[in-house]
XYZ file of C-alpha atoms in Angstrom:
324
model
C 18.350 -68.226 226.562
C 19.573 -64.875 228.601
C 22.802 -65.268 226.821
C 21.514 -65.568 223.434
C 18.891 -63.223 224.077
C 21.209 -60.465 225.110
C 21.933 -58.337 222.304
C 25.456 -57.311 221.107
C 24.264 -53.631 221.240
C 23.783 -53.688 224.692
C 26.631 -55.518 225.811
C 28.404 -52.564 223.613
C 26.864 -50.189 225.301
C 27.860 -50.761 228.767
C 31.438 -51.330 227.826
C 31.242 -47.791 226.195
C 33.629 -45.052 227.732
C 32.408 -42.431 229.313
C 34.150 -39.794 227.115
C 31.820 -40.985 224.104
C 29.813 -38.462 222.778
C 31.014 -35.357 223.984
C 32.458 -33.366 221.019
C 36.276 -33.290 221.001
C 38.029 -30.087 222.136
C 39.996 -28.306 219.314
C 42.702 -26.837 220.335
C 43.614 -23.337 218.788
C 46.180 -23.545 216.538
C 48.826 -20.355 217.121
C 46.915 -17.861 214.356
C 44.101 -18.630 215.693
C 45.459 -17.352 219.474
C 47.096 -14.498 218.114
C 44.369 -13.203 215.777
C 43.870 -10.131 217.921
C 47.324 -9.270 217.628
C 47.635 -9.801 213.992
C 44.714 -7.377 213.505
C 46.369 -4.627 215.321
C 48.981 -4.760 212.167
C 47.662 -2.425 209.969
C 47.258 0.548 212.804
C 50.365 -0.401 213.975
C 52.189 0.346 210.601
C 50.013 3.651 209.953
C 51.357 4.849 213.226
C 54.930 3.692 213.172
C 54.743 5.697 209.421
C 52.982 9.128 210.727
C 54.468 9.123 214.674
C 57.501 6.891 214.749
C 59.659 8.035 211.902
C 58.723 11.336 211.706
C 59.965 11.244 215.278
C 63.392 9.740 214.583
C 63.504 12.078 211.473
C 63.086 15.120 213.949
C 65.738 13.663 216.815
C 68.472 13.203 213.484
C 67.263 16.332 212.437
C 68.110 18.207 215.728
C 71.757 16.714 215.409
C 72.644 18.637 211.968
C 73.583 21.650 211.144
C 70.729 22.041 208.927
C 69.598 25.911 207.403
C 68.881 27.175 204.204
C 72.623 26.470 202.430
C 72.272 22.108 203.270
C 68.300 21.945 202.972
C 69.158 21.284 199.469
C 71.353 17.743 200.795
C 70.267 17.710 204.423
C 71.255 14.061 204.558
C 74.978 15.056 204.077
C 75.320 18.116 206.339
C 77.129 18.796 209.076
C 76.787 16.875 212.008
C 77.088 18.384 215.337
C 75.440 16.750 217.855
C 73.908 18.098 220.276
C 75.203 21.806 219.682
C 71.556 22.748 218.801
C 70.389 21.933 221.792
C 72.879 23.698 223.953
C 72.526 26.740 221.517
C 68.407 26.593 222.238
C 68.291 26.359 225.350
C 71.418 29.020 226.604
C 71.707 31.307 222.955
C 67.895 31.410 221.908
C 64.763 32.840 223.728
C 63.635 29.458 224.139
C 63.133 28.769 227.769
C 61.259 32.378 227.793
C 58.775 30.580 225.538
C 58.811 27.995 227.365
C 57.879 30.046 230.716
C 55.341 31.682 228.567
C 53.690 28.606 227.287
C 53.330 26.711 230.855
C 51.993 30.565 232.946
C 49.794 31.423 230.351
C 48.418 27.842 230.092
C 48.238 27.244 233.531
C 46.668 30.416 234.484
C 43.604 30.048 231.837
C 42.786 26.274 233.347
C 42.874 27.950 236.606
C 40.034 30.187 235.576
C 38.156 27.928 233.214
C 37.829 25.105 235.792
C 35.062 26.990 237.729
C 33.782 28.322 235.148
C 33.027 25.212 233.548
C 31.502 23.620 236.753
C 29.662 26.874 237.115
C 27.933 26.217 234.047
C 27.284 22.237 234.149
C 26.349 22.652 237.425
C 23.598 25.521 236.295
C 22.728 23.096 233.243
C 22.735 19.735 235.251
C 18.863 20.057 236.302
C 16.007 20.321 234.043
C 14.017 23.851 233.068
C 12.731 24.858 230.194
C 15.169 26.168 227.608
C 17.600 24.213 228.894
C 18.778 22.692 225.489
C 18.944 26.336 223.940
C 21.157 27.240 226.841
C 23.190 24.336 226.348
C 23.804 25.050 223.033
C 25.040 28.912 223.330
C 27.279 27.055 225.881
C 29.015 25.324 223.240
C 29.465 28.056 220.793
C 33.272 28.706 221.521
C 34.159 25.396 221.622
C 32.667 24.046 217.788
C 34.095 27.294 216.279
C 37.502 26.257 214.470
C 40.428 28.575 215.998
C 41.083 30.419 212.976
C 37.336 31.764 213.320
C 37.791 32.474 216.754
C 41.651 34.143 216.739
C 40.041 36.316 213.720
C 36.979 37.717 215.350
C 39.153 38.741 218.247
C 41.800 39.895 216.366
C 39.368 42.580 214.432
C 37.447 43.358 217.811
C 40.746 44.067 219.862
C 41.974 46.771 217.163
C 42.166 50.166 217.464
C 39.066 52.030 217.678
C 37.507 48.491 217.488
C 34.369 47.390 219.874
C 36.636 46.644 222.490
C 37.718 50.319 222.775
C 34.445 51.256 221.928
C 32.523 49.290 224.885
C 35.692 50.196 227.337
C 35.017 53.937 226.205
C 31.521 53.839 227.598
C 32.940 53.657 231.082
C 35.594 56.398 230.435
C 38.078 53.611 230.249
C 40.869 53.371 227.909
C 41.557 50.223 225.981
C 45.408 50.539 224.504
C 46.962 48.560 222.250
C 45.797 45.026 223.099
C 47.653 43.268 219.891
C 50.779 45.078 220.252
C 52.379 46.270 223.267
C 52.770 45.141 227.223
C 48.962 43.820 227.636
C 49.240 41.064 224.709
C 50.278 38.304 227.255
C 46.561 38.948 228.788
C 44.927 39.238 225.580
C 46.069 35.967 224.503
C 45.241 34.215 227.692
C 41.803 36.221 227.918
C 40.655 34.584 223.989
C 42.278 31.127 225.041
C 39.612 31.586 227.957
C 36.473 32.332 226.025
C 37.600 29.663 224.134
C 38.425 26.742 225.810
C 36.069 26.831 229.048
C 33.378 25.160 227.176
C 35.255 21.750 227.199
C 36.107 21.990 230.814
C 31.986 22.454 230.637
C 31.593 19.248 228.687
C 33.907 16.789 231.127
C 31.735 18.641 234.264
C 28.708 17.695 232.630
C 29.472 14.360 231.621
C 30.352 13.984 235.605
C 27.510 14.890 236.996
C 25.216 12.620 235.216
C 26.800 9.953 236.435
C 25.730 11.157 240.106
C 23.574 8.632 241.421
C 20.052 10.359 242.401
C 19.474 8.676 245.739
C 22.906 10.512 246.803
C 20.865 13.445 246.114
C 18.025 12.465 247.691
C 19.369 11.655 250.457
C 21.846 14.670 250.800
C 18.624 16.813 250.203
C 16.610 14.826 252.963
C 19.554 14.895 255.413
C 18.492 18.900 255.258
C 22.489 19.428 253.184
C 23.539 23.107 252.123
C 24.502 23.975 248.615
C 27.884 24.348 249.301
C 28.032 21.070 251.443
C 26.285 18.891 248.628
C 28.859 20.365 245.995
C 32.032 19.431 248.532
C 30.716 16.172 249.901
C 28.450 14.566 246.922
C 29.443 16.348 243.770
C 32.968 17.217 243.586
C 34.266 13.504 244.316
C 32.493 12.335 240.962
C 34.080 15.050 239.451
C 37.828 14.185 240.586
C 38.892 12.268 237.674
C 36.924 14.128 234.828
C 38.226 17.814 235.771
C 41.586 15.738 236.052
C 41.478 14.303 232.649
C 40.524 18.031 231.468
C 43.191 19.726 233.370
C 45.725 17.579 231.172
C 44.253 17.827 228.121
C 43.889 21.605 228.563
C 46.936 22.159 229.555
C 48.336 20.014 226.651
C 46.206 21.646 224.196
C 47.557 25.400 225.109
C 51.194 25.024 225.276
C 50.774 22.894 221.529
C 47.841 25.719 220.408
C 49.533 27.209 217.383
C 46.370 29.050 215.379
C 45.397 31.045 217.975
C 48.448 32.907 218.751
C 49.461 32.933 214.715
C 46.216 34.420 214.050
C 45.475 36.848 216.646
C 49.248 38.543 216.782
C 50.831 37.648 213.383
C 54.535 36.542 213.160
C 56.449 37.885 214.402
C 54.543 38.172 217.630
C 54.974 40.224 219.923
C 58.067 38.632 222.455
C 55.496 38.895 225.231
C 53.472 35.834 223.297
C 55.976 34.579 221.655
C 54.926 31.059 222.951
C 56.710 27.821 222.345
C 55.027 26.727 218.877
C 55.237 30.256 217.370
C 59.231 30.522 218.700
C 59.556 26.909 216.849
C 57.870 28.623 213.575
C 59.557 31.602 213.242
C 63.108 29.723 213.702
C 62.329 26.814 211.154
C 60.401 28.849 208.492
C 62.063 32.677 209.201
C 65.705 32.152 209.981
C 65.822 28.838 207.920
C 67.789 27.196 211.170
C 65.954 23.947 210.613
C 68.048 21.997 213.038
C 67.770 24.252 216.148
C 64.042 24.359 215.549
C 63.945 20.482 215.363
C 65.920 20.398 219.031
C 63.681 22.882 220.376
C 60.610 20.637 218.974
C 62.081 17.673 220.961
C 62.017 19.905 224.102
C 58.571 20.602 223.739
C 57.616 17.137 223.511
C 59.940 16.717 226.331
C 57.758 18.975 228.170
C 54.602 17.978 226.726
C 55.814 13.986 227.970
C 56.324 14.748 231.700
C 52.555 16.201 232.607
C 51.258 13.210 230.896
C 53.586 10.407 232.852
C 52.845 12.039 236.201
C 48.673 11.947 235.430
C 49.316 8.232 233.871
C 51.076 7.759 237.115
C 48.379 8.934 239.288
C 45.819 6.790 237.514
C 47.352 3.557 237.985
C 48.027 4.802 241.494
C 44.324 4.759 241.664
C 43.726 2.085 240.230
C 45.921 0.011 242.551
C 44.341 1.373 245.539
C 40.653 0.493 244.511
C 39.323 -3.101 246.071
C 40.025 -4.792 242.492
C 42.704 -2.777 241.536
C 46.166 -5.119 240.655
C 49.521 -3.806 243.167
């Protein structure tokens, strides 16, 4: 009677494996792995079409003896290798602007560093009017640099309210657009105008300051100057850092501003790199030697940005979960 009464269902069911009933694992198929890749496609193609030939274009460009008389067939002139580039950098004022472009760059990060931690660090706590203050702050930085290379362009003229201001205190201004001061006029505007993003990057660094650091740098009895060495500037390292590059990138490649303010041709003591690259490709018509001395700007553009790259995986290989 057990063994009729046992049921062919159970008997099935304890010779069932144990696998049963758990869903089958699909494997991915390859499209299905690759997916992310395949959707990094289309901005791959838009940038190979804007950076990467353009690029090329310029390097075969640079190897031609290309002006006004083959612009017309510039795909059968004269090849002559790298001729432009030895004519740039020993026949042409190029490594002048060069000098010019680095100093003058270099010199207004210097001073817009502490100003810009001046002012975050003045901002950083709350008081009232703070948002107003904020906003005046920012002023320089949201105006385009046409606006900005205009309105010092008509204040530094003759008898303009430069002068005018200087004159107050028996001082006399002199020829600011034109003449031996230009090379501090320029960096003076590319100050006013660019310490508001070193402002930005300081701000953005101090909020993430944790506020028992604080506390307990303020309970510990810390002076000012102690708190900003020990507790501030450390959070600060790698956003002044990032600005410092970016700065520095953004003045030697700043075109407008110098256009603007002095006019081509500028004067040779701001005759920077981008203006020297201008007046040879669209004034003498020598479009080759201007596309060799574009390919030593981006030479010299290339090697600030592979030593901070550098430096950051340098970091990042030091840190606790960093990869060596």
């Amino acid at each position: 009677m057990s063994d009729a009464g046992t049921s062919p269902v159970a008997g099935a069911g304890t010779s069932q494996p144990a696998g049963r009933g758990k869903k089958p694992v699909r494997r991915k198929g390859l499209s299905e792995r690759n997916r992310p890749l395949w959707m990094l496609i289309p901005g791959g193609l838009l940038m190979f079409v804007i950076i990467v030939i353009p690029l090329f274009l310029g390097i075969y460009m640079s190897a031609l003896n290309l002006d006004q008389y083959t612009l017309r067939k510039w795909v059968s002139a004269p090849f002559i290798g790298i001729d432009n580039f030895v004519e740039a950098l020993t026949d042409s004022p190029l490594l002048h602007s060069v000098w010019l472009s680095v100093s003058y760059s270099l010199i207004a990060m210097v001073i817009t560093l502490p100003l810009g931690i001046a002012a975050a660090v003045a901002t950083q706590n709350a008081f009232k009017g703070r948002a107003l203050v904020r906003s005046i702050f920012l002023i320089p930085y949201v105006l385009p640099s046409f606006v900005v290379a205009t309105v010092w362009r008509t204040m530094f003229q003759p008898d303009g309210v430069v002068d005018s201001a200087l004159g107050l205190f028996g001082m006399d201004g002199g020829l600011w657009l034109n003449g031996p001061q230009t090379y501090w006029t320029l960096i003076l505007v590319q100050i006013w105008a660019s310490w508001p993003f070193i402002y930005l990057l300081a701000l953005s660094g101090l909020q993430s300051v944790d506020h028992e650091v604080h506390e307990a740098s303020a309970l510990d009895g810390a002076l000012w100057w102690n708190k900003l060495r020990y507790v501030i500037f450390p959070y600060l390292k790698g956003p002044l850092a990032l600005a410092f590059l970016i700065g520095m990138l953004h003045h030697i490649n700043n075109f407008t501003l110098p256009f603007v303010l002095f006019g081509v041709p500028a004067p040779a003591d701001v005759e920077v790199l981008p203006i020297l690259t201008y007046v040879t490709s669209f004034q003498s018509f020598r479009f080759g030697l201007s596309a060799a001395m574009a390919f030593v700007s981006l030479v010299l553009i290339a090697i600030p940005l592979f030593i901070y790259l550098r430096a950051v995986k340098l970091d990042d290989a030091e840190t606790p979960g960093g990869k060596k």
